[in-house]
mmCIF file of N, CA and C and ligand atoms in Angstrom:
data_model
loop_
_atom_site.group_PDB
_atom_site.id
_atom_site.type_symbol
_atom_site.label_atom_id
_atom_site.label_comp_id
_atom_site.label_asym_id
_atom_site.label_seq_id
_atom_site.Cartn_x
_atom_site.Cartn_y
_atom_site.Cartn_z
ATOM 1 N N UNK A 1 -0.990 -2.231 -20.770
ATOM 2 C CA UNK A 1 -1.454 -3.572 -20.376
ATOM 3 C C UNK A 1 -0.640 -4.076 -19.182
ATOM 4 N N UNK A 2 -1.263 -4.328 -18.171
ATOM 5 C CA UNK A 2 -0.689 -4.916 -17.185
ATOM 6 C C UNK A 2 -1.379 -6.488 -16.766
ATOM 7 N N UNK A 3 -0.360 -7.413 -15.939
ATOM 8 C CA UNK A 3 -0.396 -8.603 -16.094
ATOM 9 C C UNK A 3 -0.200 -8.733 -14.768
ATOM 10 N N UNK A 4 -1.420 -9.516 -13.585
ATOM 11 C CA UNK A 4 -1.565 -9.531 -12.640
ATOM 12 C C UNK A 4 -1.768 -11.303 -12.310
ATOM 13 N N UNK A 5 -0.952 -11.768 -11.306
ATOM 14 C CA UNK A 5 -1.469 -13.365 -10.599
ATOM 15 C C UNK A 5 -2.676 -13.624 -9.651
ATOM 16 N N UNK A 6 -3.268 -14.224 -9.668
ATOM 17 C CA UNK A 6 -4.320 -14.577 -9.076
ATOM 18 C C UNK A 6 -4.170 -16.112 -8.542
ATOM 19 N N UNK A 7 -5.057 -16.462 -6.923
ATOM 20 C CA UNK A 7 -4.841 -17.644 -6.787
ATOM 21 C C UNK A 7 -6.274 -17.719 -6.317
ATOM 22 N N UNK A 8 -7.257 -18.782 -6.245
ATOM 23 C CA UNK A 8 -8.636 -18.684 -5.994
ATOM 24 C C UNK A 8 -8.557 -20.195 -5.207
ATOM 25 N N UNK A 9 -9.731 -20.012 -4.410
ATOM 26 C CA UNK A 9 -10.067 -20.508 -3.122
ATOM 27 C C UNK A 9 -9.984 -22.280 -3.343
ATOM 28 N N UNK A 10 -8.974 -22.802 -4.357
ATOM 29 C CA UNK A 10 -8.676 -24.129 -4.716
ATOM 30 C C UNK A 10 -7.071 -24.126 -4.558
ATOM 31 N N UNK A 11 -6.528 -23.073 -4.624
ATOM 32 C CA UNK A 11 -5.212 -23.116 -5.149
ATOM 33 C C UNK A 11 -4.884 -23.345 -6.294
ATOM 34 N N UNK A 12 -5.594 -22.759 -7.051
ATOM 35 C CA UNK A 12 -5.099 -22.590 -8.865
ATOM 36 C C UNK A 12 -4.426 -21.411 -8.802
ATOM 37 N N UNK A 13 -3.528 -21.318 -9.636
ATOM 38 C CA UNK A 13 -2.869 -20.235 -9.942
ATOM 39 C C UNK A 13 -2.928 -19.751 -11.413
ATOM 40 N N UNK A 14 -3.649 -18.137 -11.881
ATOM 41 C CA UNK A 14 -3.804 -18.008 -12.973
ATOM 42 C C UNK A 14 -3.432 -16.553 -12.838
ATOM 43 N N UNK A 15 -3.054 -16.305 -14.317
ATOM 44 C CA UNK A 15 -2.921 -14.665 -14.659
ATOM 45 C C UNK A 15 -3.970 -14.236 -15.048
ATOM 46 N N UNK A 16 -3.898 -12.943 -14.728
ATOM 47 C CA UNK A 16 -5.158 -12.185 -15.563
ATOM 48 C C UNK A 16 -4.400 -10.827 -16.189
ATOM 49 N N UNK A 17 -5.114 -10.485 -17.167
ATOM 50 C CA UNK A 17 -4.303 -9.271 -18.200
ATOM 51 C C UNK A 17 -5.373 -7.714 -17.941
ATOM 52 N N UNK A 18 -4.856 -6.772 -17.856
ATOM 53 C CA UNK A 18 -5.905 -5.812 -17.894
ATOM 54 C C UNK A 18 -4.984 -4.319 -18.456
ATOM 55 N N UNK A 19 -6.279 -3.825 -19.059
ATOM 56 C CA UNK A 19 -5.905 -2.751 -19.741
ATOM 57 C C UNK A 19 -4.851 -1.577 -18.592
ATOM 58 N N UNK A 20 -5.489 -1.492 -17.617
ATOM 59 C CA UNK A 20 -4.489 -0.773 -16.756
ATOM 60 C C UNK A 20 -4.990 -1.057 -15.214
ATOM 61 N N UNK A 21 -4.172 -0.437 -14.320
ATOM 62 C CA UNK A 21 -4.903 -0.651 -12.972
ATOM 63 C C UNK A 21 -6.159 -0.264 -12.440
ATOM 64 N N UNK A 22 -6.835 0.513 -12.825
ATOM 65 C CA UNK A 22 -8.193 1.021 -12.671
ATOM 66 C C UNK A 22 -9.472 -0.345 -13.217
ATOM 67 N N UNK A 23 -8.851 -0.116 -14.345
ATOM 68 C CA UNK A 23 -9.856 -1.538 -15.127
ATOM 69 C C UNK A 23 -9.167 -2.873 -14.064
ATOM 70 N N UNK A 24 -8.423 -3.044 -13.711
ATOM 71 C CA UNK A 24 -8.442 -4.049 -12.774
ATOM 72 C C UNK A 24 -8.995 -4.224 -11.575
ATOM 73 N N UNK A 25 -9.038 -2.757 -11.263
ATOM 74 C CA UNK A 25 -9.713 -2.545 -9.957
ATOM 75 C C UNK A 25 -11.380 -2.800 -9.823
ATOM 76 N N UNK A 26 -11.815 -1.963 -11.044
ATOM 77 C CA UNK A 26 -13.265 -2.321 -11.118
ATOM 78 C C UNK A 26 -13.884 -4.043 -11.042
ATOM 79 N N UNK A 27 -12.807 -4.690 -11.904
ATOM 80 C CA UNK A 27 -13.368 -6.184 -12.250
ATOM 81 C C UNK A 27 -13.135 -6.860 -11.074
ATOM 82 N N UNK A 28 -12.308 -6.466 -10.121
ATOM 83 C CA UNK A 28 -12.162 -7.214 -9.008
ATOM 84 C C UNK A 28 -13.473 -7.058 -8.242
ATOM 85 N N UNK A 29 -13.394 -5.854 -7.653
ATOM 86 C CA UNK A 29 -14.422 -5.494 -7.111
ATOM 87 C C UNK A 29 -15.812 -5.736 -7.594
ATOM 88 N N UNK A 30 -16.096 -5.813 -9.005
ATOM 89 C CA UNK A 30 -17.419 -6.234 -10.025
ATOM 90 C C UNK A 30 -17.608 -7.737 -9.650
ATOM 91 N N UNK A 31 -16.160 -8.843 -9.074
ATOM 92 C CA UNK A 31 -15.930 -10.104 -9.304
ATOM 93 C C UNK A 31 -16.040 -11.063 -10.467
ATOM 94 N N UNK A 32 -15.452 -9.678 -11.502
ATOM 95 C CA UNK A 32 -15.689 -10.561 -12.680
ATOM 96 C C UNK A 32 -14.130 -11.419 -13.284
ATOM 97 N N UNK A 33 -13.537 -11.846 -11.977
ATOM 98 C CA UNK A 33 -12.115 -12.008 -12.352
ATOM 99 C C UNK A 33 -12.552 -13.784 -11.971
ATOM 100 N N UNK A 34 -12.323 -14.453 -12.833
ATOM 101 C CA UNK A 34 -12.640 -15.985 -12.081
ATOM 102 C C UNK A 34 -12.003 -17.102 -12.643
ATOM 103 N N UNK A 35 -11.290 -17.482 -11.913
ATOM 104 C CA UNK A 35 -10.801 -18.972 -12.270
ATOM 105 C C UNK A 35 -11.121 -19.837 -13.371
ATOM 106 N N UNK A 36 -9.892 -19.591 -14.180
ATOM 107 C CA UNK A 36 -9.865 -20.633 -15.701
ATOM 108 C C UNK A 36 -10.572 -21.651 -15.161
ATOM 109 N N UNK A 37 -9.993 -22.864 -14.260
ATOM 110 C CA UNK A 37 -9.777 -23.685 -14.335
ATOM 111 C C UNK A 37 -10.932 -24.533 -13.758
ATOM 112 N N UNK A 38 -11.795 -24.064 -12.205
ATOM 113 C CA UNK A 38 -12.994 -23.831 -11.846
ATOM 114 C C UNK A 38 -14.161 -22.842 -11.722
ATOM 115 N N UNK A 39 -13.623 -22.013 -12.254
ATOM 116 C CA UNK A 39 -14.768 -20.876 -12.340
ATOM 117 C C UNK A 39 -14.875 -20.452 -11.572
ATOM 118 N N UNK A 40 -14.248 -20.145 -10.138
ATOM 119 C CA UNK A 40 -14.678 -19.671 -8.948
ATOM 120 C C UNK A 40 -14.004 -18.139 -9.225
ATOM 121 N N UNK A 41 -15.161 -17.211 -8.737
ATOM 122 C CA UNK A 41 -14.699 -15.664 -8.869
ATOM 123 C C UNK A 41 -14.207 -15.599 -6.818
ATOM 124 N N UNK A 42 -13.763 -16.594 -6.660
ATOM 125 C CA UNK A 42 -13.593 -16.256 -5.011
ATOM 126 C C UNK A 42 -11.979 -16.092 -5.090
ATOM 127 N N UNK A 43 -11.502 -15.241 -5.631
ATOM 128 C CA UNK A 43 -10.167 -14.985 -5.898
ATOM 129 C C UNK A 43 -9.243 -14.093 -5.495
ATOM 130 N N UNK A 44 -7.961 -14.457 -4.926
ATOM 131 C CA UNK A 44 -7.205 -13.334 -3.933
ATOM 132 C C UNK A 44 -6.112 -12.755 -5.425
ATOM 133 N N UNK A 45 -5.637 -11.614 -5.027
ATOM 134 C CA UNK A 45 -4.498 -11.284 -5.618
ATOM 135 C C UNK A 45 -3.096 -11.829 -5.069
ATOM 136 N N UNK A 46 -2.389 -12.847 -6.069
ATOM 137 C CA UNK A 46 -1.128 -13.029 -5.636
ATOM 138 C C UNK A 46 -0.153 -11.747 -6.050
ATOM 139 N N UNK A 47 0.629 -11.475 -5.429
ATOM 140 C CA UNK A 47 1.638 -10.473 -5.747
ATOM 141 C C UNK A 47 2.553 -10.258 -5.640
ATOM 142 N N UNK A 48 3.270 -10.131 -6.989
ATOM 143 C CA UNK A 48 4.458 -10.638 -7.156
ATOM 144 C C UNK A 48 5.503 -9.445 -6.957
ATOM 145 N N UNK A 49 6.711 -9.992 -7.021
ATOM 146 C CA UNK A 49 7.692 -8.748 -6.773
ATOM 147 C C UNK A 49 7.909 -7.528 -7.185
ATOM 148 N N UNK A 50 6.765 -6.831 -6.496
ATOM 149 C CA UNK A 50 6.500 -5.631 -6.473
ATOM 150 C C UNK A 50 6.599 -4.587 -5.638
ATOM 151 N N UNK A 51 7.488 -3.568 -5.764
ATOM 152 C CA UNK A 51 7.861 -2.328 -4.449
ATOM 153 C C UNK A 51 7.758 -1.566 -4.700
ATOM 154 N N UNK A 52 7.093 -0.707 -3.958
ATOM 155 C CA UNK A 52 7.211 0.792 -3.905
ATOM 156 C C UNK A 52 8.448 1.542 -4.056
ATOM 157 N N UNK A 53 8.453 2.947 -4.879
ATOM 158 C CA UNK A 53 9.427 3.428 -5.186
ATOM 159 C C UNK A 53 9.216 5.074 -4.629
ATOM 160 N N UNK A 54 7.811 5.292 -4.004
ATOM 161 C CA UNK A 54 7.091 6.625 -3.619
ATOM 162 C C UNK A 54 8.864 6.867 -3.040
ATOM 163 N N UNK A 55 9.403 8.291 -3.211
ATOM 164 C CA UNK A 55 10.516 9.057 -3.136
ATOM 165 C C UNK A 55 9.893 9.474 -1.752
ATOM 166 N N UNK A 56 10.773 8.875 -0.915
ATOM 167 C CA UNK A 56 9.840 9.299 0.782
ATOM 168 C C UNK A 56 10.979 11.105 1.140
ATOM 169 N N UNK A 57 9.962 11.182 1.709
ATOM 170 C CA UNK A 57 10.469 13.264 1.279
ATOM 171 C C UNK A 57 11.475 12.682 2.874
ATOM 172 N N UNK A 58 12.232 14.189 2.704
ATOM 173 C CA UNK A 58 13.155 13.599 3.870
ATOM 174 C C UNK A 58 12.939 13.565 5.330
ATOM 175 N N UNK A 59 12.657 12.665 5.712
ATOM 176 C CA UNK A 59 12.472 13.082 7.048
ATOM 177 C C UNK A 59 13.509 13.586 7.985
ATOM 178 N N UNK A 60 14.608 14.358 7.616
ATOM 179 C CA UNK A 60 15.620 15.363 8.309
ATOM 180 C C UNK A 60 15.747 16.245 8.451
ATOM 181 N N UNK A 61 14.571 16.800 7.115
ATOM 182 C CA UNK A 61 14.044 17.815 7.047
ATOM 183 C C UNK A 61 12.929 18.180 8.763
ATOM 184 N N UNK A 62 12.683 17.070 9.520
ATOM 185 C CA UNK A 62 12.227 17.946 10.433
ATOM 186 C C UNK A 62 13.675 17.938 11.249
ATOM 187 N N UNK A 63 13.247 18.713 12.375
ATOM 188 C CA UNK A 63 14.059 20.011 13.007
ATOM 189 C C UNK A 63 14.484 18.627 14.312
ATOM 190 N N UNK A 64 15.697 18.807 14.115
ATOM 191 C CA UNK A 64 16.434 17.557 15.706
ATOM 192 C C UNK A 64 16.395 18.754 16.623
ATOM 193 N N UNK A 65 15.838 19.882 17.093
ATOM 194 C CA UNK A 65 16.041 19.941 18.166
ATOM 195 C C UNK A 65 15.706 19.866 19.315
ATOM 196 N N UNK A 66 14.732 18.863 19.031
ATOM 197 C CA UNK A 66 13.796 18.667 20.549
ATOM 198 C C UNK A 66 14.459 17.290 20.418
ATOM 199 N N UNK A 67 14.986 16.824 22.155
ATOM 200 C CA UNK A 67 15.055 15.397 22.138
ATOM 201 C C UNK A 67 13.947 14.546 22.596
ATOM 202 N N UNK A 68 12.752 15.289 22.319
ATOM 203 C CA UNK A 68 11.536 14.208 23.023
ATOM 204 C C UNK A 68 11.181 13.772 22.062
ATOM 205 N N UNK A 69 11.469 12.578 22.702
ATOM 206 C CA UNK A 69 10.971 11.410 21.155
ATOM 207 C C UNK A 69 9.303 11.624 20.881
ATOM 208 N N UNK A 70 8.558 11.805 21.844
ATOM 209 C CA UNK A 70 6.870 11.942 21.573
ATOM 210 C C UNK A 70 6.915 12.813 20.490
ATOM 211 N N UNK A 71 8.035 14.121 21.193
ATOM 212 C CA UNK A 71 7.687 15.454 19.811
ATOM 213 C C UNK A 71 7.961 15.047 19.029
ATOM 214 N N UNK A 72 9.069 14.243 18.956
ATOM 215 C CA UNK A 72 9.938 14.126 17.501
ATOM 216 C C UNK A 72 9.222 13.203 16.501
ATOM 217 N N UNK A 73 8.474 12.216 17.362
ATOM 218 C CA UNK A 73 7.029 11.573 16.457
ATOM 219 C C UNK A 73 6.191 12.436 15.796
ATOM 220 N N UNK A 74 5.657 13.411 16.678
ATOM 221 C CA UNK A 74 4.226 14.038 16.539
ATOM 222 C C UNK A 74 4.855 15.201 15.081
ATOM 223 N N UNK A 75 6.196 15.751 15.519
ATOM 224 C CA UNK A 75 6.441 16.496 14.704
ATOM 225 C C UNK A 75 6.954 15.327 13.068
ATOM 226 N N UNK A 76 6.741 13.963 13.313
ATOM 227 C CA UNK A 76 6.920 13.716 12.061
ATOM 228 C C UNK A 76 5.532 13.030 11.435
ATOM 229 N N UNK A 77 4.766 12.629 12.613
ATOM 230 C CA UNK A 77 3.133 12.542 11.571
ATOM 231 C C UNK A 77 2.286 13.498 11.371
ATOM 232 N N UNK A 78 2.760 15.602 11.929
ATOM 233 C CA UNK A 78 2.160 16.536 11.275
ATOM 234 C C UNK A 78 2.991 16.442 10.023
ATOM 235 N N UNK A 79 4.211 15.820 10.232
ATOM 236 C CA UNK A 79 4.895 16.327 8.670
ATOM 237 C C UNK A 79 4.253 15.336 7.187
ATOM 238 N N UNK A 80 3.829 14.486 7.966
ATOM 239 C CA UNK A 80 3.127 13.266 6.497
ATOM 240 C C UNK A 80 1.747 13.796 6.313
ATOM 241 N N UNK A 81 1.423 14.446 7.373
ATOM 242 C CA UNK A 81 0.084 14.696 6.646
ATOM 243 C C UNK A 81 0.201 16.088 5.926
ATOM 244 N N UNK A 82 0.310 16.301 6.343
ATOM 245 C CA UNK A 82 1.041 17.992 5.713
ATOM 246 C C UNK A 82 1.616 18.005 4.166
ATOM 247 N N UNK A 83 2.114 16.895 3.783
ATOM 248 C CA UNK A 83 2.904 16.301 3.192
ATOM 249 C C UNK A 83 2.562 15.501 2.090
ATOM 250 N N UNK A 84 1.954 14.541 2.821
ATOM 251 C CA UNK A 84 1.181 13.047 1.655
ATOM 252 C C UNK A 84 0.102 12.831 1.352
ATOM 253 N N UNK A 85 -0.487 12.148 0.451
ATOM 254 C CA UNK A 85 -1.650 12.215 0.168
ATOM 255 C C UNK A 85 -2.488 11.021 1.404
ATOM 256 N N UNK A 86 -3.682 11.158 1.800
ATOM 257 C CA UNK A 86 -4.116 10.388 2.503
ATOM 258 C C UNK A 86 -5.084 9.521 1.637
ATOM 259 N N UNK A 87 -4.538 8.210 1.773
ATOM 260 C CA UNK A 87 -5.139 7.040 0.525
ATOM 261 C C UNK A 87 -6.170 6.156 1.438
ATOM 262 N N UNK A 88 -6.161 6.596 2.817
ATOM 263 C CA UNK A 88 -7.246 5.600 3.313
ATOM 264 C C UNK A 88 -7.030 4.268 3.192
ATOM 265 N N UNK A 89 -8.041 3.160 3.063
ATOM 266 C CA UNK A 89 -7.984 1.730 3.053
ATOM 267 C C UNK A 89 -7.070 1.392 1.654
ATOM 268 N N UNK A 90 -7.004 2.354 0.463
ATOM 269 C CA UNK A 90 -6.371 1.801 -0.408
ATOM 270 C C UNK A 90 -4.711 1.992 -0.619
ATOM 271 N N UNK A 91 -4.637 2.345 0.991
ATOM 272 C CA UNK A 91 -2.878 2.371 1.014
ATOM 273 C C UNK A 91 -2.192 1.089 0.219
ATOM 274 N N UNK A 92 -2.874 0.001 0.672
ATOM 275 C CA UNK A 92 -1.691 -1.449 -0.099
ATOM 276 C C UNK A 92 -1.561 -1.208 -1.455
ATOM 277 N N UNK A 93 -2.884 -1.097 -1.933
ATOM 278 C CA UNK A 93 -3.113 -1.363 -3.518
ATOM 279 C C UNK A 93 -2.132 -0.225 -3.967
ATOM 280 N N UNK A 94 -2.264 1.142 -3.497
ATOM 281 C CA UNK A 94 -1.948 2.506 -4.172
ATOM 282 C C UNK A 94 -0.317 2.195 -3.952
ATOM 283 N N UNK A 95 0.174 1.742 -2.936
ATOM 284 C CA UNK A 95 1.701 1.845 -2.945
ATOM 285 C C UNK A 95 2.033 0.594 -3.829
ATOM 286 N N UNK A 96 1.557 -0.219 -4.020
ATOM 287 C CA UNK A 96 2.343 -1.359 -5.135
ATOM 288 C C UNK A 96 1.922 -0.438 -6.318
ATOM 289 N N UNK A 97 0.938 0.317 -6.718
ATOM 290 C CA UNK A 97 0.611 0.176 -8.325
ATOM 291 C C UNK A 97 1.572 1.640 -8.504
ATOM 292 N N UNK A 98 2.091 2.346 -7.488
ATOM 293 C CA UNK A 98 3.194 3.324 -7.311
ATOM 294 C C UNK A 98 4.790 2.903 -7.499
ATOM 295 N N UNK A 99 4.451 1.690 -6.905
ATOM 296 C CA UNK A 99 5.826 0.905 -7.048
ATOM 297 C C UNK A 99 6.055 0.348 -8.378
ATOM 298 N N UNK A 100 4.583 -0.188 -9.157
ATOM 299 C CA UNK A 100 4.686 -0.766 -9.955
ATOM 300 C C UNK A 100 5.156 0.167 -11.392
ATOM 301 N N UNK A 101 4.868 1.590 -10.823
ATOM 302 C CA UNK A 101 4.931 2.637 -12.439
ATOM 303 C C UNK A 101 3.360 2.966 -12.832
ATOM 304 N N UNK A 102 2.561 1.882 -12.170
ATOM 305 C CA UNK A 102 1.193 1.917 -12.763
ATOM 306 C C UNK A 102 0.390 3.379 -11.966
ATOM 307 N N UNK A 103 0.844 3.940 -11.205
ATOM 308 C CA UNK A 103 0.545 4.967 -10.522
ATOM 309 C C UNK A 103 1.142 6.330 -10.849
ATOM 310 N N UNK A 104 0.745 7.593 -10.574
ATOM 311 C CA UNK A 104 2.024 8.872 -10.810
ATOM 312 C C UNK A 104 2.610 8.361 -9.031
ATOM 313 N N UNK A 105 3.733 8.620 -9.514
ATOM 314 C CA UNK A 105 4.758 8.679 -8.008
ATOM 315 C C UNK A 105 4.510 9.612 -7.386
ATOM 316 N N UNK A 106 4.160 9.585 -5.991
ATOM 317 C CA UNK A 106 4.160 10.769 -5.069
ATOM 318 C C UNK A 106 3.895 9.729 -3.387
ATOM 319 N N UNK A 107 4.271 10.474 -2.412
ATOM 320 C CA UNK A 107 4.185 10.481 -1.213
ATOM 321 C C UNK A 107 3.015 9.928 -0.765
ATOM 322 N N UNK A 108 2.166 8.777 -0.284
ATOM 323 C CA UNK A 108 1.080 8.990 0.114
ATOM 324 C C UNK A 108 0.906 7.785 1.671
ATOM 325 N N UNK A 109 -0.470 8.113 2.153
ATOM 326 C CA UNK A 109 -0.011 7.523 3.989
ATOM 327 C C UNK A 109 -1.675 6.751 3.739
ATOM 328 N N UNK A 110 -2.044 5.974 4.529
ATOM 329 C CA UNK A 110 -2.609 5.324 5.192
ATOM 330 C C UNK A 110 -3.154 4.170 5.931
ATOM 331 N N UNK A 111 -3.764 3.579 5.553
ATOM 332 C CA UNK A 111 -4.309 2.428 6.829
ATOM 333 C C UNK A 111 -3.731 1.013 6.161
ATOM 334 N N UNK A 112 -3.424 0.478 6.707
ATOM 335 C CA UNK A 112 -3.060 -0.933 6.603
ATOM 336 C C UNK A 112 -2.690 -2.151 7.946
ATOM 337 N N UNK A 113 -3.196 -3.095 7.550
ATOM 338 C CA UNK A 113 -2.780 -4.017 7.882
ATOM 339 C C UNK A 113 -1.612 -4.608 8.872
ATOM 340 N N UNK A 114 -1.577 -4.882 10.406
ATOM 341 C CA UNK A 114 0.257 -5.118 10.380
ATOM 342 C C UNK A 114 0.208 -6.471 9.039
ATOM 343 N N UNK A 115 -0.466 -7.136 8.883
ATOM 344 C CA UNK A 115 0.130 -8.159 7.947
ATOM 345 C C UNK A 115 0.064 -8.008 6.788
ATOM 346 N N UNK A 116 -0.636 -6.672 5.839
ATOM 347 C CA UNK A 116 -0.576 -6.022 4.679
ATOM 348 C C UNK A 116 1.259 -5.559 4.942
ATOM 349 N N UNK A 117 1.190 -4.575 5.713
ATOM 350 C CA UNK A 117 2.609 -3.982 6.146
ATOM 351 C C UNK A 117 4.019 -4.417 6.031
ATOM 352 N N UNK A 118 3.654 -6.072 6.414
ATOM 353 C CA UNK A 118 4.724 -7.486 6.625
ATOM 354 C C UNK A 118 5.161 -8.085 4.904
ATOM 355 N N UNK A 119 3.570 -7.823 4.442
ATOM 356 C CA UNK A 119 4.092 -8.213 2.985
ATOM 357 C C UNK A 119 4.943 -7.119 2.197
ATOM 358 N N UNK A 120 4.270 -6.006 2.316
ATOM 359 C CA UNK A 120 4.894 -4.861 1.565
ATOM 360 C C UNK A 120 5.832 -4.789 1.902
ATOM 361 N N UNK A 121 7.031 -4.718 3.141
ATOM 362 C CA UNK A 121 7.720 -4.874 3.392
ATOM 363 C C UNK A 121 8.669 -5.932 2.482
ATOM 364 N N UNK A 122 8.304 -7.475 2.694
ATOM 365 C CA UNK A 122 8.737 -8.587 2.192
ATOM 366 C C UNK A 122 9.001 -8.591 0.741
ATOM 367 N N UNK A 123 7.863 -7.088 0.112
ATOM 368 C CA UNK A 123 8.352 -7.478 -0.978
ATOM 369 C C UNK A 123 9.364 -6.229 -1.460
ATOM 370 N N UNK A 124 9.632 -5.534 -0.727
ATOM 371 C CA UNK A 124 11.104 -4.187 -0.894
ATOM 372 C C UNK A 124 10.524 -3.393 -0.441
ATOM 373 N N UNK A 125 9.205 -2.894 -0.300
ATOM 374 C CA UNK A 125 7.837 -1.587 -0.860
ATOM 375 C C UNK A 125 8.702 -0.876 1.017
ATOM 376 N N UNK A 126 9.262 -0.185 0.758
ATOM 377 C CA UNK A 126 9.858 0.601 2.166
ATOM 378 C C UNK A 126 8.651 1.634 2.611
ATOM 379 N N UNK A 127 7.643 0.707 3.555
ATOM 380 C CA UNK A 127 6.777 1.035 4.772
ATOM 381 C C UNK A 127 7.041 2.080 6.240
ATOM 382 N N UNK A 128 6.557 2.876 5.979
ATOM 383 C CA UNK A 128 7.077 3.886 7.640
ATOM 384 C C UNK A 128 5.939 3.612 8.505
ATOM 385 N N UNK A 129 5.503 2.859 9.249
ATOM 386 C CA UNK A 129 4.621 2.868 10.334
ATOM 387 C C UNK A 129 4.410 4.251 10.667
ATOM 388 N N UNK A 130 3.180 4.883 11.244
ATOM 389 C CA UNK A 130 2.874 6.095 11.715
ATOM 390 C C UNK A 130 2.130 5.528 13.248
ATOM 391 N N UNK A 131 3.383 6.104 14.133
ATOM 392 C CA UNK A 131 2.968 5.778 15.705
ATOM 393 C C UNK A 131 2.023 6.902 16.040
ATOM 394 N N UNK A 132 1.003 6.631 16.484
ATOM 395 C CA UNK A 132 0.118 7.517 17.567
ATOM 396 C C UNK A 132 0.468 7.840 18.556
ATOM 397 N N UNK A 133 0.834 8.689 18.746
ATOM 398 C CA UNK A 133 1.820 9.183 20.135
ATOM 399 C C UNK A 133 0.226 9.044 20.990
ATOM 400 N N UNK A 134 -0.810 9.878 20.552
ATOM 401 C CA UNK A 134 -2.277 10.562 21.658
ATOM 402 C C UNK A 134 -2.405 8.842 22.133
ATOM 403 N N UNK A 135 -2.381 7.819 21.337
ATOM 404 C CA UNK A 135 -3.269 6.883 21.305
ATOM 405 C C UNK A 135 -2.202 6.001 22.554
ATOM 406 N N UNK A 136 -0.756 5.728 22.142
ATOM 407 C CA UNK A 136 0.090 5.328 23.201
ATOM 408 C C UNK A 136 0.210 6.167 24.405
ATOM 409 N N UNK A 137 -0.737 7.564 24.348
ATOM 410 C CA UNK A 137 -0.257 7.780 25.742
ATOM 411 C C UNK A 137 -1.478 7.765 26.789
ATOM 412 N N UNK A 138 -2.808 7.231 26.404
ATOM 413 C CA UNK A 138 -3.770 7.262 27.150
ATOM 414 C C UNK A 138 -3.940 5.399 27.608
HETATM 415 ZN ZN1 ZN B 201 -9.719 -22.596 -9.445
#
């Protein structure tokens, strides 16, 4: 059983309880999550102090001997993909419910937000940006 905050488009603040993260996921997405207090299913997830704990593999493990920083990028976003699982849009969700225990722990990369990024950050969840070297150099 996990125990999640919610704040909906009044500023109520309510919990909601769910059997695990999956069943939470569905009801969100179903919008069957809705405000005690007005009934409104127009509801964000508040989220509380929650961090990621994904064991980030080492990145020393790549090789210092090139001093070009481009390589030394490129040779570290072949190493995440090579490496991590690619979670797509559900990078935020997957690294808190990783952080939370509610996930198996493992390595995983993708898309977010800079202001998804800012929170996860804010809340411990240790974020590695993945620079596009191709994309900064055209
Ligand atoms: Zn409300």
């Amino acid at each position: 059983m996990i125990s999640i905050d919610f704040e909906c488009g009044r500023c109520h603040r309510f919990e909601g309880y769910f059997k695990d993260y999956q069943a939470f996921k569905a009801q969100l997405e179903g919008k069957l999550i809705a405000c005690p207090l007005c009934e409104s299913t127009e509801v964000t997830r508040k989220y509380t102090g929650c961090s990621i704990q994904a064991k980030s593999s080492d990145p020393a493990k790549i090789e210092k001997q090139n001093p070009n920083l481009f390589d030394t990028i490129k040779a570290f976003n072949r190493f995440v993909r090579d490496h991590f699982e690619n979670v797509g849009r559900d990078f935020t969700d997957m690294a808190r419910a990783i952080h939370c225990g509610l996930d198996e722990e493992r390595n995983i990369y993708g898309e977010a937000s800079s202001e998804e990024v800012k929170d996860l950050l804010e809340d411990g969840i240790s974020v590695m940006p993945l620079i596009d070297v191709e994309d900064m150099m055209n």
